[in-house]
Short mmCIF file of C-alpha atoms in Angstrom, two decimals:
data_model
loop_
_atom_site.label_atom_id
_atom_site.label_comp_id
_atom_site.label_asym_id
_atom_site.label_seq_id
_atom_site.Cartn_x
_atom_site.Cartn_y
_atom_site.Cartn_z
CA MET A 1 0.12 -0.01 -0.03
CA LYS A 2 1.61 3.15 -1.00
CA LYS A 3 2.09 5.70 1.74
CA ARG A 4 0.09 9.05 1.43
CA VAL A 5 0.21 11.49 4.18
CA SER A 6 -2.70 13.67 5.32
CA ILE A 7 -1.43 16.98 5.70
CA THR A 8 -2.91 20.35 4.28
CA ALA A 9 -1.89 23.86 3.97
CA SER A 10 -3.61 27.27 3.25
CA TRP A 11 -2.43 30.97 3.33
CA SER A 12 -2.97 32.85 6.49
CA ALA A 13 -4.83 35.71 4.95
CA ALA A 14 -7.90 35.01 2.87
CA LEU A 15 -8.49 33.79 -0.54
CA ALA A 16 -6.08 33.09 -3.25
CA LEU A 17 -7.89 32.79 -6.89
CA ILE A 18 -7.27 30.62 -9.65
CA THR A 19 -8.32 31.83 -13.12
CA LEU A 20 -8.99 28.85 -15.27
CA ALA A 21 -10.52 30.69 -18.42
CA GLY A 22 -9.70 30.95 -22.10
CA SER A 23 -6.10 30.94 -22.70
CA CYS A 24 -5.17 32.61 -19.46
CA THR A 25 -2.64 30.67 -17.47
CA GLU A 26 -1.65 33.15 -14.72
CA PRO A 27 -4.15 33.44 -11.85
CA ILE A 28 -5.07 36.72 -10.15
CA VAL A 29 -4.55 36.42 -6.26
CA PRO A 30 -5.11 38.82 -3.37
CA THR A 31 -2.58 39.40 -0.75
CA ALA A 32 -1.56 36.80 1.57
CA VAL A 33 1.72 36.26 3.53
CA LEU A 34 2.68 32.92 4.97
CA PRO A 35 1.40 29.24 4.71
CA SER A 36 0.09 27.55 7.62
CA ILE A 37 -0.25 23.72 7.98
CA ASN A 38 -3.84 24.11 9.16
CA PRO A 39 -6.64 24.17 8.20
CA ARG A 40 -7.19 22.13 5.05
CA ALA A 41 -7.31 24.39 2.04
CA ILE A 42 -10.04 23.53 -0.69
CA ALA A 43 -10.33 25.04 -4.05
CA ILE A 44 -14.09 26.34 -4.63
CA CYS A 45 -14.76 26.58 -8.20
CA SER A 46 -17.36 28.50 -10.26
CA ALA A 47 -18.25 28.03 -14.05
CA ASP A 48 -20.07 30.59 -16.23
CA VAL A 49 -21.15 28.85 -19.12
CA ARG A 50 -21.93 31.85 -21.33
CA ALA A 51 -18.70 33.58 -20.67
CA GLN A 52 -16.78 30.18 -20.97
CA THR A 53 -14.91 30.82 -17.84
CA LEU A 54 -13.90 28.62 -14.80
CA THR A 55 -12.62 30.40 -11.64
CA CYS A 56 -11.46 28.80 -8.56
CA SER A 57 -10.68 30.17 -4.98
CA ASP A 58 -9.17 28.73 -1.88
CA ALA A 59 -11.17 28.76 1.20
CA ARG A 60 -9.97 27.66 4.68
CA VAL A 61 -11.80 24.59 5.96
CA THR A 62 -11.70 23.18 9.50
CA GLN A 63 -13.81 20.15 9.19
CA ASN A 64 -12.45 16.73 10.59
CA PHE A 65 -12.16 13.80 8.25
CA SER A 66 -12.84 10.23 9.15
CA SER A 67 -10.08 7.85 9.86
CA GLY A 68 -10.90 5.80 6.91
CA VAL A 69 -9.79 8.62 4.40
CA ARG A 70 -6.85 8.00 2.09
CA LYS A 71 -3.60 8.93 3.43
CA ASP A 72 -2.66 11.80 1.01
CA VAL A 73 -0.82 15.05 1.14
CA ILE A 74 -3.91 16.98 0.30
CA LEU A 75 -2.77 20.38 -0.94
CA GLY A 76 -4.34 23.76 -1.40
CA GLY A 77 -2.92 27.11 -1.52
CA GLN A 78 -3.03 28.00 -4.98
CA ASP A 79 0.24 29.60 -6.31
CA VAL A 80 1.85 28.28 -2.99
CA PHE A 81 1.80 24.69 -2.82
CA VAL A 82 0.24 23.67 -6.18
CA LYS A 83 -0.92 25.82 -9.26
CA LEU A 84 -3.78 24.89 -11.42
CA SER A 85 -3.73 26.67 -14.80
CA SER A 86 -6.05 26.01 -17.89
CA GLY A 87 -6.63 26.97 -21.56
CA GLY A 88 -8.98 26.38 -24.28
CA THR A 89 -12.23 26.83 -21.92
CA ALA A 90 -15.13 26.24 -24.11
CA TYR A 91 -18.87 25.24 -24.29
CA ASP A 92 -20.62 23.13 -26.93
CA GLY A 93 -24.25 23.77 -27.05
CA GLY A 94 -24.94 20.84 -29.57
CA THR A 95 -23.55 18.25 -27.02
CA GLY A 96 -23.89 20.11 -23.75
CA ILE A 97 -20.20 19.80 -22.89
CA PHE A 98 -18.48 22.47 -20.83
CA SER A 99 -14.67 21.64 -21.13
CA SER A 100 -11.37 23.15 -20.09
CA ASN A 101 -7.53 21.82 -20.36
CA VAL A 102 -6.29 21.93 -16.90
CA ASP A 103 -2.54 21.30 -15.81
CA VAL A 104 -1.13 21.08 -12.18
CA GLN A 105 2.23 22.73 -11.27
CA ASN A 106 4.22 21.41 -8.39
CA LEU A 107 5.51 24.31 -6.15
CA LEU A 108 7.02 21.92 -3.40
CA GLN A 109 10.87 21.36 -2.90
CA TYR A 110 10.07 17.75 -3.35
CA ALA A 111 8.69 15.68 -6.24
CA MET A 112 5.01 15.19 -6.36
CA GLY A 113 3.24 11.73 -7.73
CA SER A 114 5.79 9.40 -6.17
CA ALA A 115 6.66 8.33 -2.67
CA ASP A 116 10.07 7.30 -3.59
CA GLY A 117 11.12 9.22 -6.59
CA GLN A 118 11.07 6.48 -8.96
CA THR A 119 7.66 4.57 -8.81
CA VAL A 120 4.99 6.64 -10.89
CA ASN A 121 1.78 6.93 -8.47
CA GLY A 122 0.66 10.13 -10.21
CA VAL A 123 -1.14 13.26 -8.81
CA GLU A 124 -4.94 13.25 -8.57
CA VAL A 125 -7.45 16.47 -8.50
CA PHE A 126 -10.53 15.21 -6.75
CA PHE A 127 -13.89 16.51 -6.24
CA GLN A 128 -14.89 17.18 -2.67
CA SER A 129 -18.48 18.08 -3.49
CA GLY A 130 -20.53 19.24 -6.72
CA PRO A 131 -20.78 20.07 -9.46
CA THR A 132 -23.99 21.97 -8.37
CA VAL A 133 -26.05 24.31 -10.43
CA THR A 134 -25.97 27.91 -9.00
CA SER A 135 -27.99 29.69 -11.47
CA GLY A 136 -30.32 28.62 -14.29
CA THR A 137 -32.00 25.17 -14.13
CA GLY A 138 -30.81 21.47 -15.07
CA THR A 139 -28.05 19.19 -13.95
CA VAL A 140 -24.30 19.14 -14.21
CA THR A 141 -21.95 16.00 -13.95
CA VAL A 142 -18.23 15.35 -14.34
CA ALA A 143 -18.36 13.72 -17.93
CA ASN A 144 -14.87 12.23 -18.25
CA PRO A 145 -13.39 11.40 -14.86
CA ASP A 146 -10.54 8.93 -14.72
CA GLY A 147 -12.16 7.22 -11.94
CA MET A 148 -14.01 7.18 -8.57
CA SER A 149 -12.27 6.63 -5.29
CA SER A 150 -12.24 7.47 -1.58
CA PHE A 151 -10.29 10.49 -0.46
CA THR A 152 -12.04 12.40 2.14
CA GLY A 153 -15.15 10.41 1.40
CA PRO A 154 -16.50 7.74 -0.69
CA ASN A 155 -16.94 7.72 -4.45
CA GLN A 156 -15.34 10.91 -5.36
CA ALA A 157 -14.59 11.74 -9.10
CA TYR A 158 -11.10 12.63 -9.93
CA TYR A 159 -8.63 13.40 -12.73
CA HIS A 160 -5.53 11.52 -12.64
CA TYR A 161 -2.07 13.01 -13.73
CA GLY A 162 0.12 9.92 -14.34
CA GLU A 163 3.61 11.84 -13.90
CA ILE A 164 6.26 12.44 -11.26
CA LEU A 165 6.49 16.20 -11.11
CA SER A 166 9.94 17.51 -10.03
CA PRO A 167 10.12 20.93 -8.00
CA PHE A 168 8.27 23.64 -10.22
CA GLU A 169 7.46 21.11 -13.14
CA VAL A 170 4.25 21.61 -14.83
CA SER A 171 2.32 18.52 -15.83
CA THR A 172 0.68 17.71 -19.30
CA PRO A 173 -2.86 19.22 -19.48
CA ARG A 174 -5.77 17.02 -18.95
CA PRO A 175 -9.22 17.60 -20.63
CA TRP A 176 -11.90 18.33 -17.82
CA GLN A 177 -15.50 17.80 -19.37
CA PHE A 178 -18.82 18.63 -17.57
CA GLN A 179 -22.00 17.47 -19.01
CA LEU A 180 -24.61 20.01 -18.80
CA ALA A 181 -28.52 19.20 -19.06
CA GLY A 182 -31.30 21.92 -19.12
CA SER A 183 -30.54 25.59 -19.08
CA VAL A 184 -27.47 25.81 -16.81
CA SER A 185 -26.09 29.19 -16.48
CA THR A 186 -23.41 28.80 -13.74
CA PHE A 187 -22.19 26.09 -11.62
CA SER A 188 -19.64 25.33 -8.91
CA PHE A 189 -17.71 22.51 -7.29
CA GLN A 190 -15.00 22.03 -4.72
CA VAL A 191 -11.58 20.26 -5.63
CA TYR A 192 -8.49 19.16 -3.62
CA VAL A 193 -5.05 18.31 -5.13
CA SER A 194 -3.90 14.87 -3.81
CA SER A 195 -0.33 13.22 -4.24
CA PRO A 196 2.29 11.48 -2.47
CA VAL A 197 5.70 13.51 -2.14
CA THR A 198 9.22 12.41 -1.77
CA GLY A 199 9.93 14.25 1.19
CA PRO A 200 8.62 14.65 4.80
CA GLU A 201 5.20 16.27 5.78
CA THR A 202 7.21 19.57 7.24
CA GLY A 203 9.29 21.81 5.11
CA LEU A 204 7.32 21.31 1.90
CA LEU A 205 8.21 24.62 0.55
CA GLY A 206 11.96 25.16 0.94
CA ASN A 207 13.25 28.63 1.07
CA ILE A 208 10.56 31.49 0.87
CA TRP A 209 11.74 35.07 0.40
CA THR A 210 9.69 37.61 2.66
CA GLY A 211 11.74 40.79 2.02
CA SER A 212 10.66 41.75 5.51
CA THR A 213 13.83 43.72 6.11
CA SER A 214 15.46 44.83 2.87
CA THR A 215 16.22 43.57 -0.71
CA THR A 216 19.51 41.79 0.41
CA TRP A 217 19.49 38.20 -0.62
CA ALA A 218 22.02 37.24 1.84
CA ASN A 219 20.41 38.46 4.89
CA PRO A 220 18.62 35.68 6.77
CA ALA A 221 15.94 38.10 8.08
CA ASN A 222 14.55 38.27 4.61
CA TRP A 223 13.72 34.56 4.51
CA ARG A 224 10.87 33.02 5.97
CA ASP A 225 12.67 30.49 8.31
CA GLY A 226 15.75 32.82 8.68
CA VAL A 227 18.02 30.61 6.44
CA VAL A 228 19.67 31.98 3.21
CA PRO A 229 19.34 29.50 0.58
CA ASP A 230 22.46 27.56 -0.73
CA SER A 231 23.40 25.14 -3.30
CA ALA A 232 21.10 22.52 -1.96
CA SER A 233 18.19 24.71 -1.60
CA THR A 234 14.97 25.15 -3.57
CA ALA A 235 14.19 28.88 -3.30
CA THR A 236 10.92 30.78 -4.12
CA ILE A 237 10.20 34.45 -4.62
CA PRO A 238 6.46 34.43 -4.13
CA THR A 239 3.99 35.68 -6.67
CA ASP A 240 3.86 39.49 -6.11
CA SER A 241 0.28 39.58 -4.89
CA LEU A 242 1.25 37.01 -2.13
CA LEU A 243 4.27 38.95 -1.10
CA ALA A 244 3.05 41.34 1.57
CA SER A 245 6.45 43.44 1.55
CA ARG A 246 6.35 43.99 -2.16
CA VAL A 247 10.08 43.98 -1.78
CA TYR A 248 12.18 42.00 -4.13
CA PRO A 249 15.57 40.45 -3.73
CA VAL A 250 18.98 41.69 -5.06
CA VAL A 251 22.12 39.75 -4.96
CA ALA A 252 25.70 41.00 -4.25
CA SER A 253 27.64 38.03 -5.23
CA ASN A 254 27.50 34.83 -7.52
CA ILE A 255 24.78 32.51 -5.86
CA ARG A 256 24.03 28.79 -6.27
CA LEU A 257 20.86 26.88 -5.90
CA THR A 258 19.18 23.83 -6.79
CA ASN A 259 15.79 24.99 -7.92
CA LEU A 260 14.45 28.62 -8.33
CA ARG A 261 10.92 29.99 -8.90
CA VAL A 262 10.16 33.57 -9.33
CA GLY A 263 6.45 34.14 -9.29
CA SER A 264 4.29 36.32 -11.44
CA GLY A 265 4.94 39.96 -10.97
CA SER A 266 8.07 39.58 -8.79
CA SER A 267 11.64 39.73 -9.65
CA LEU A 268 15.16 38.73 -8.93
CA ALA A 269 17.89 41.26 -9.72
CA LEU A 270 21.23 39.54 -10.21
CA GLY A 271 23.23 42.78 -10.11
CA GLY A 272 25.77 41.54 -12.83
CA PHE A 273 26.46 38.30 -11.15
CA LYS A 274 25.88 34.68 -12.01
CA LEU A 275 23.12 32.50 -10.54
CA THR A 276 24.19 28.70 -10.92
CA ALA A 277 21.13 26.25 -10.97
CA TYR A 278 21.46 22.49 -10.68
CA GLY A 279 17.90 21.72 -11.11
CA ASN A 280 14.92 23.71 -12.29
CA VAL A 281 14.47 27.43 -13.02
CA GLU A 282 10.79 29.04 -13.14
CA SER A 283 10.72 32.59 -13.84
CA VAL A 284 7.14 33.80 -14.64
CA GLY A 285 8.14 36.93 -13.25
CA SER A 286 11.72 38.12 -14.11
CA ILE A 287 15.32 37.41 -13.35
CA THR A 288 17.28 40.60 -14.51
CA GLY A 289 20.93 41.98 -14.61
CA GLY A 290 22.89 38.79 -14.68
CA THR A 291 23.48 35.33 -15.89
CA VAL A 292 21.63 32.09 -15.39
CA ARG A 293 23.82 29.02 -15.52
CA MET A 294 22.11 25.80 -15.63
CA ARG A 295 24.20 22.73 -14.88
CA GLY A 296 21.54 20.09 -13.94
CA VAL A 297 20.62 16.91 -16.01
CA ASN A 298 17.05 17.06 -17.59
CA ALA A 299 16.49 20.40 -16.04
CA LEU A 300 13.42 22.63 -16.68
CA LEU A 301 13.61 26.22 -17.65
CA GLY A 302 10.67 28.73 -18.29
CA GLY A 303 9.72 32.44 -18.18
CA ASN A 304 11.75 35.58 -18.38
CA ILE A 305 15.67 35.86 -17.74
CA ASP A 306 18.60 37.72 -18.77
CA ALA A 307 21.56 36.03 -19.95
CA LEU A 308 21.56 32.33 -20.11
CA GLU A 309 24.44 29.92 -19.80
CA VAL A 310 23.81 25.98 -20.37
CA THR A 311 26.38 23.57 -19.37
CA GLY A 312 23.83 20.79 -18.56
CA SER A 313 20.92 19.22 -20.41
CA VAL A 314 17.84 21.80 -20.38
CA LYS A 315 14.39 21.65 -21.72
CA LEU A 316 11.95 24.67 -22.01
CA GLN A 317 8.59 23.92 -20.22
CA ARG A 318 7.03 27.20 -21.22
CA ALA A 319 7.75 30.18 -23.48
CA THR A 320 11.09 31.81 -22.38
CA ARG A 321 12.56 35.14 -23.19
CA ALA A 322 16.22 36.13 -22.72
CA THR A 323 17.27 39.56 -22.65
CA GLY A 324 20.92 38.82 -22.85
CA ALA A 325 23.19 36.36 -24.73
CA VAL A 326 22.41 32.66 -24.65
CA SER A 327 25.47 30.19 -24.71
CA ILE A 328 25.36 26.33 -24.74
CA ALA A 329 28.79 25.05 -23.55
CA GLY A 330 29.16 21.34 -23.43
CA GLY A 331 25.51 21.11 -22.80
CA SER A 332 22.06 20.90 -24.59
CA LEU A 333 19.09 23.06 -24.68
CA SER A 334 15.88 21.43 -26.02
CA VAL A 335 13.04 23.97 -26.93
CA ALA A 336 10.55 21.52 -28.39
CA ASP A 337 7.25 23.16 -29.22
CA LYS A 338 8.12 26.04 -26.67
CA PRO A 339 9.28 29.37 -28.15
CA LEU A 340 12.65 30.82 -27.12
CA SER A 341 13.02 34.67 -27.97
CA ILE A 342 16.25 36.39 -27.36
CA GLN A 343 15.70 40.18 -27.24
CA LEU A 344 19.34 41.74 -26.42
CA GLN A 345 19.05 45.08 -24.53
#
């Protein structure tokens, strides 16, 4: 029996919104500061059929679950522990199918979808309740679930992402379909993300920047747990709207990390120095004024950077823009179907 741990997390302030609509892949989220282990965070989702939109928000829930539930890491905290994004949201009036292609991004410092890092158990997004019609008349059902299982209760529909997701890796999108009958205008449902992880229950997020004192990267007071990241660390500069200080880091020397994420609207200023990464680099925000050197094997890169130096094997996982020189020295860079633009400044 695979070991799954039943812990959850949510932001200590209020709601974090997921926008799953059209081709939008970046959520809009209100201010929050630090994650806490309790209570459980659940994503409450609302769909508008005419507008062809699907939006989800995290709500803090304090219910107790029975001892018979599956032992999972059940994660909430959109853009904190996991990130759900979608594209191609549409409604077909002929078939009554409302659909959206949804992916899951791992924001932990450990791999998701496996307890040992080798056996693929996968990630599930399961329906805690609903879908329920909120305006109009008729019914809504999940049309194409990958199965039914017991997570927090019996017979819950779920979508299965059969992958191991390394830190900051984005899954392959899965088509979510809902069968509408009658004259449904809007509907809602509640989901959790459930997955085994390769690390312990505590310290899931790694080093989190707060910027509570200054812009100085090397100041321990600017990091949530008072520890400056080192070469073995996974570091995150949170999405701007989740960063209460609105203060972004600046480095004053070369730095080394394993994995790095710069969230939407946030930035990391290298000040002419070099950042060496041995794992994945995700910069939906921006990394400016220096060189990102990627030395990892099968590492992932995406987002906005300045100069890039590849000495390992790297694959783009999203559209990437470099504003400095790009060099490959004894390594490889696979762009696949993800565009790489070089805009020298």
